[in-house]
Amino acid sequence: MSNPPKNLFILEPVYDLSGQVIAQELLTRFIDDAEINNKRNPKRDAGFFSQLSADVKWQLFLHQIEKLIQLYQKGFDQIVSVNVDRDIVASIFKDDEIQAKLAQLTQLRLEISTFFTARFNSADLLILKGVAKVTPAPLWLDDFGPGYSNLNMLDSGIFEIVKIDKSFFWQFGDGRTFDILLGHLNDLCNGVIVEGVETQHQLDLLSHKAILGMQGYFWQSVYLDDFIA
């Protein structure tokens, strides 16, 4: 069995429009021997994750869940979303033990990779509904907007929250197209979180939008182990 690469887990906060933290996203920062530092490099990490084998991704997910169990045992009471893809979802179906652990994490949300739903069809919907049956964790859709997801996919009502991709926000956030999209998304889920907030201007831009929350490097992330400690 392969071991996950060296990594650090961080919690990236999600803020509502009033400035309150409403959730955290559990992210993995990969470390190699040539780059042991705290610099953010999300493109590198995302690309690195996509190249991992299914088994290594599964072991990484199991490690994340064990860390979250420790976190909640310490009295942590905020929602935490964890990213999953098709390989991880397939493994959840086959593992009764992890299903039992997920059932205990009432504040957990499974954040579905938008690449999972790139060519969304009835088979995809059945898979996602199956996930909802084996774990009570509500499903969130990650990175909506770059063309991998569409509004038809949301008609099923399977997603509690939709996150808008940062590149889409940067390109269209100040236009009418963005506001129209927010209206449609809010009709199909319980709220929208916008990713990619990095400047005061972007924060101000979203201050009167129909969104549930905002996320990005404008705010400081925290190491998961620091929270546990």
GROMACS .gro file of C-alpha atoms in nm:
model
  229
    1MET     CA    1   0.000   0.000   0.000
    2SER     CA    2   0.141   0.338  -0.097
    3ASN     CA    3   0.188   0.611   0.161
    4PRO     CA    4   0.059   0.964   0.110
    5PRO     CA    5   0.324   1.227   0.032
    6LYS     CA    6   0.440   1.453   0.312
    7ASN     CA    7   0.172   1.708   0.379
    8LEU     CA    8   0.029   1.966   0.614
    9PHE     CA    9  -0.343   2.014   0.671
   10ILE     CA   10  -0.478   2.366   0.692
   11LEU     CA   11  -0.822   2.510   0.761
   12GLU     CA   12  -0.927   2.792   0.528
   13PRO     CA   13  -1.215   2.995   0.675
   14VAL     CA   14  -1.539   3.089   0.502
   15TYR     CA   15  -1.686   3.423   0.614
   16ASP     CA   16  -2.039   3.553   0.582
   17LEU     CA   17  -2.118   3.912   0.487
   18SER     CA   18  -2.124   4.017   0.853
   19GLY     CA   19  -1.766   3.901   0.904
   20GLN     CA   20  -1.845   3.585   1.096
   21VAL     CA   21  -1.675   3.252   1.022
   22ILE     CA   22  -1.945   3.008   0.910
   23ALA     CA   23  -1.732   2.716   0.791
   24GLN     CA   24  -1.380   2.591   0.723
   25GLU     CA   25  -1.240   2.403   0.425
   26LEU     CA   26  -0.981   2.138   0.502
   27LEU     CA   27  -0.699   2.174   0.251
   28THR     CA   28  -0.381   1.976   0.200
   29ARG     CA   29  -0.050   2.146   0.140
   30PHE     CA   30   0.200   1.903  -0.006
   31ILE     CA   31   0.565   1.926   0.092
   32ASP     CA   32   0.863   1.787  -0.092
   33ASP     CA   33   1.228   1.787   0.003
   34ALA     CA   34   1.301   2.083  -0.219
   35GLU     CA   35   1.026   2.302  -0.078
   36ILE     CA   36   0.966   2.272   0.294
   37ASN     CA   37   0.807   2.608   0.364
   38ASN     CA   38   0.473   2.771   0.432
   39LYS     CA   39   0.421   2.941   0.096
   40ARG     CA   40   0.085   2.889  -0.064
   41ASN     CA   41   0.101   2.721  -0.402
   42PRO     CA   42  -0.255   2.605  -0.475
   43LYS     CA   43  -0.190   2.532  -0.844
   44ARG     CA   44   0.098   2.303  -0.754
   45ASP     CA   45  -0.100   2.128  -0.480
   46ALA     CA   46  -0.406   2.077  -0.702
   47GLY     CA   47  -0.192   1.939  -0.982
   48PHE     CA   48  -0.004   1.718  -0.740
   49PHE     CA   49  -0.326   1.576  -0.598
   50SER     CA   50  -0.461   1.491  -0.944
   51GLN     CA   51  -0.152   1.281  -1.013
   52LEU     CA   52  -0.188   1.067  -0.700
   53SER     CA   53  -0.307   0.711  -0.732
   54ALA     CA   54  -0.655   0.619  -0.610
   55ASP     CA   55  -0.504   0.430  -0.318
   56VAL     CA   56  -0.287   0.721  -0.206
   57LYS     CA   57  -0.579   0.964  -0.232
   58TRP     CA   58  -0.785   0.726  -0.019
   59GLN     CA   59  -0.516   0.703   0.247
   60LEU     CA   60  -0.495   1.081   0.248
   61PHE     CA   61  -0.872   1.104   0.296
   62LEU     CA   62  -0.861   0.855   0.585
   63HIS     CA   63  -0.588   1.065   0.747
   64GLN     CA   64  -0.803   1.377   0.708
   65ILE     CA   65  -1.100   1.207   0.874
   66GLU     CA   66  -0.890   1.089   1.168
   67LYS     CA   67  -0.763   1.445   1.214
   68LEU     CA   68  -1.119   1.580   1.204
   69ILE     CA   69  -1.229   1.327   1.466
   70GLN     CA   70  -0.949   1.457   1.691
   71LEU     CA   71  -1.053   1.816   1.617
   72TYR     CA   72  -1.418   1.766   1.707
   73GLN     CA   73  -1.327   1.568   2.018
   74LYS     CA   74  -1.152   1.886   2.136
   75GLY     CA   75  -1.485   2.072   2.122
   76PHE     CA   76  -1.456   2.231   1.778
   77ASP     CA   77  -1.809   2.311   1.657
   78GLN     CA   78  -1.777   2.463   1.309
   79ILE     CA   79  -1.868   2.309   0.975
   80VAL     CA   80  -1.568   2.164   0.789
   81SER     CA   81  -1.578   2.066   0.423
   82VAL     CA   82  -1.345   1.798   0.282
   83ASN     CA   83  -1.276   1.759  -0.088
   84VAL     CA   84  -1.356   1.427  -0.253
   85ASP     CA   85  -1.334   1.304  -0.610
   86ARG     CA   86  -1.467   1.001  -0.796
   87ASP     CA   87  -1.196   0.768  -0.659
   88ILE     CA   88  -1.262   0.866  -0.300
   89VAL     CA   89  -1.639   0.837  -0.344
   90ALA     CA   90  -1.596   0.486  -0.485
   91SER     CA   91  -1.393   0.386  -0.179
   92ILE     CA   92  -1.649   0.529   0.064
   93PHE     CA   93  -1.910   0.295  -0.087
   94LYS     CA   94  -1.694  -0.008  -0.011
   95ASP     CA   95  -1.586   0.076   0.343
   96ASP     CA   96  -1.838   0.025   0.625
   97GLU     CA   97  -1.590   0.146   0.885
   98ILE     CA   98  -1.538   0.486   0.725
   99GLN     CA   99  -1.913   0.519   0.672
  100ALA     CA  100  -1.960   0.476   1.047
  101LYS     CA  101  -1.695   0.738   1.119
  102LEU     CA  102  -1.848   0.984   0.874
  103ALA     CA  103  -2.187   0.933   1.041
  104GLN     CA  104  -2.041   1.062   1.368
  105LEU     CA  105  -1.910   1.384   1.211
  106THR     CA  106  -2.233   1.583   1.205
  107GLN     CA  107  -2.055   1.904   1.102
  108LEU     CA  108  -1.877   1.743   0.807
  109ARG     CA  109  -1.954   1.840   0.449
  110LEU     CA  110  -1.827   1.648   0.145
  111GLU     CA  111  -1.711   1.890  -0.120
  112ILE     CA  112  -1.755   1.726  -0.459
  113SER     CA  113  -1.490   1.803  -0.718
  114THR     CA  114  -1.636   1.981  -1.019
  115PHE     CA  115  -1.433   1.742  -1.237
  116PHE     CA  116  -1.648   1.460  -1.093
  117THR     CA  117  -1.944   1.614  -1.269
  118ALA     CA  118  -1.772   1.732  -1.586
  119ARG     CA  119  -2.004   1.524  -1.805
  120PHE     CA  120  -2.292   1.498  -1.564
  121ASN     CA  121  -2.545   1.231  -1.653
  122SER     CA  122  -2.793   0.997  -1.484
  123ALA     CA  123  -2.512   0.765  -1.374
  124ASP     CA  124  -2.337   1.052  -1.195
  125LEU     CA  125  -2.662   1.146  -1.023
  126LEU     CA  126  -2.709   0.789  -0.900
  127ILE     CA  127  -2.355   0.788  -0.760
  128LEU     CA  128  -2.409   1.115  -0.576
  129LYS     CA  129  -2.746   1.002  -0.439
  130GLY     CA  130  -2.574   0.683  -0.327
  131VAL     CA  131  -2.319   0.888  -0.132
  132ALA     CA  132  -2.603   1.073   0.036
  133LYS     CA  133  -2.746   0.738   0.150
  134VAL     CA  134  -2.427   0.593   0.300
  135THR     CA  135  -2.325   0.910   0.485
  136PRO     CA  136  -2.536   1.191   0.632
  137ALA     CA  137  -2.279   1.453   0.532
  138PRO     CA  138  -2.447   1.706   0.299
  139LEU     CA  139  -2.282   1.752  -0.040
  140TRP     CA  140  -2.125   2.078  -0.154
  141LEU     CA  141  -2.022   2.143  -0.515
  142ASP     CA  142  -1.676   2.290  -0.561
  143ASP     CA  143  -1.551   2.529  -0.833
  144PHE     CA  144  -1.875   2.597  -1.019
  145GLY     CA  145  -1.831   2.812  -1.326
  146PRO     CA  146  -1.536   2.716  -1.544
  147GLY     CA  147  -1.747   2.499  -1.774
  148TYR     CA  148  -1.725   2.167  -1.592
  149SER     CA  149  -2.063   2.207  -1.424
  150ASN     CA  150  -2.400   2.329  -1.543
  151LEU     CA  151  -2.729   2.440  -1.395
  152ASN     CA  152  -2.909   2.126  -1.517
  153MET     CA  153  -2.693   1.923  -1.281
  154LEU     CA  154  -2.826   2.123  -0.986
  155ASP     CA  155  -3.190   2.053  -1.064
  156SER     CA  156  -3.160   1.729  -0.866
  157GLY     CA  157  -3.135   1.928  -0.543
  158ILE     CA  158  -2.850   1.704  -0.432
  159PHE     CA  159  -2.616   1.991  -0.337
  160GLU     CA  160  -2.662   2.192  -0.018
  161ILE     CA  161  -2.410   2.461  -0.114
  162VAL     CA  162  -2.239   2.565  -0.438
  163LYS     CA  163  -1.896   2.727  -0.445
  164ILE     CA  164  -1.819   2.958  -0.737
  165ASP     CA  165  -1.475   2.914  -0.892
  166LYS     CA  166  -1.232   3.199  -0.825
  167SER     CA  167  -1.138   3.247  -1.191
  168PHE     CA  168  -1.504   3.283  -1.282
  169PHE     CA  169  -1.551   3.537  -1.002
  170TRP     CA  170  -1.245   3.734  -1.109
  171GLN     CA  171  -1.366   3.751  -1.469
  172PHE     CA  172  -1.738   3.811  -1.420
  173GLY     CA  173  -1.787   3.922  -1.058
  174ASP     CA  174  -1.855   4.286  -1.141
  175GLY     CA  175  -2.107   4.219  -1.418
  176ARG     CA  176  -2.474   4.143  -1.457
  177THR     CA  177  -2.398   3.786  -1.568
  178PHE     CA  178  -2.264   3.709  -1.222
  179ASP     CA  179  -2.574   3.846  -1.049
  180ILE     CA  180  -2.804   3.645  -1.277
  181LEU     CA  181  -2.606   3.330  -1.204
  182LEU     CA  182  -2.632   3.393  -0.829
  183GLY     CA  183  -3.008   3.417  -0.864
  184HIS     CA  184  -3.029   3.086  -1.045
  185LEU     CA  185  -2.795   2.910  -0.803
  186ASN     CA  186  -2.982   3.034  -0.497
  187ASP     CA  187  -3.300   2.886  -0.641
  188LEU     CA  188  -3.132   2.546  -0.672
  189CYS     CA  189  -2.938   2.517  -0.345
  190ASN     CA  190  -2.927   2.661   0.007
  191GLY     CA  191  -2.660   2.919  -0.062
  192VAL     CA  192  -2.355   3.024  -0.261
  193ILE     CA  193  -1.995   3.067  -0.145
  194VAL     CA  194  -1.759   3.269  -0.364
  195GLU     CA  195  -1.396   3.160  -0.377
  196GLY     CA  196  -1.095   3.375  -0.462
  197VAL     CA  197  -1.140   3.680  -0.238
  198GLU     CA  198  -0.793   3.830  -0.214
  199THR     CA  199  -0.836   4.209  -0.203
  200GLN     CA  200  -1.046   4.469  -0.026
  201HIS     CA  201  -1.196   4.564  -0.362
  202GLN     CA  202  -1.321   4.209  -0.412
  203LEU     CA  203  -1.458   4.203  -0.060
  204ASP     CA  204  -1.643   4.530  -0.120
  205LEU     CA  205  -1.774   4.400  -0.451
  206LEU     CA  206  -1.938   4.104  -0.279
  207SER     CA  207  -2.072   4.300   0.019
  208HIS     CA  208  -2.416   4.344  -0.138
  209LYS     CA  209  -2.435   4.024  -0.342
  210ALA     CA  210  -2.682   3.740  -0.283
  211ILE     CA  211  -2.424   3.506  -0.133
  212LEU     CA  212  -2.390   3.298   0.181
  213GLY     CA  213  -2.016   3.333   0.221
  214MET     CA  214  -1.673   3.426   0.089
  215GLN     CA  215  -1.340   3.245   0.093
  216GLY     CA  216  -0.986   3.327  -0.015
  217TYR     CA  217  -0.639   3.448   0.073
  218PHE     CA  218  -0.772   3.780   0.204
  219TRP     CA  219  -0.803   3.590   0.531
  220GLN     CA  220  -0.545   3.389   0.719
  221SER     CA  221  -0.561   3.010   0.718
  222VAL     CA  222  -0.467   2.807   1.026
  223TYR     CA  223  -0.285   2.478   1.056
  224LEU     CA  224  -0.524   2.202   1.160
  225ASP     CA  225  -0.280   2.073   1.422
  226ASP     CA  226  -0.278   2.418   1.583
  227PHE     CA  227  -0.656   2.397   1.628
  228ILE     CA  228  -0.627   2.046   1.774
  229ALA     CA  229  -0.355   2.160   2.013
   0.00000   0.00000   0.00000
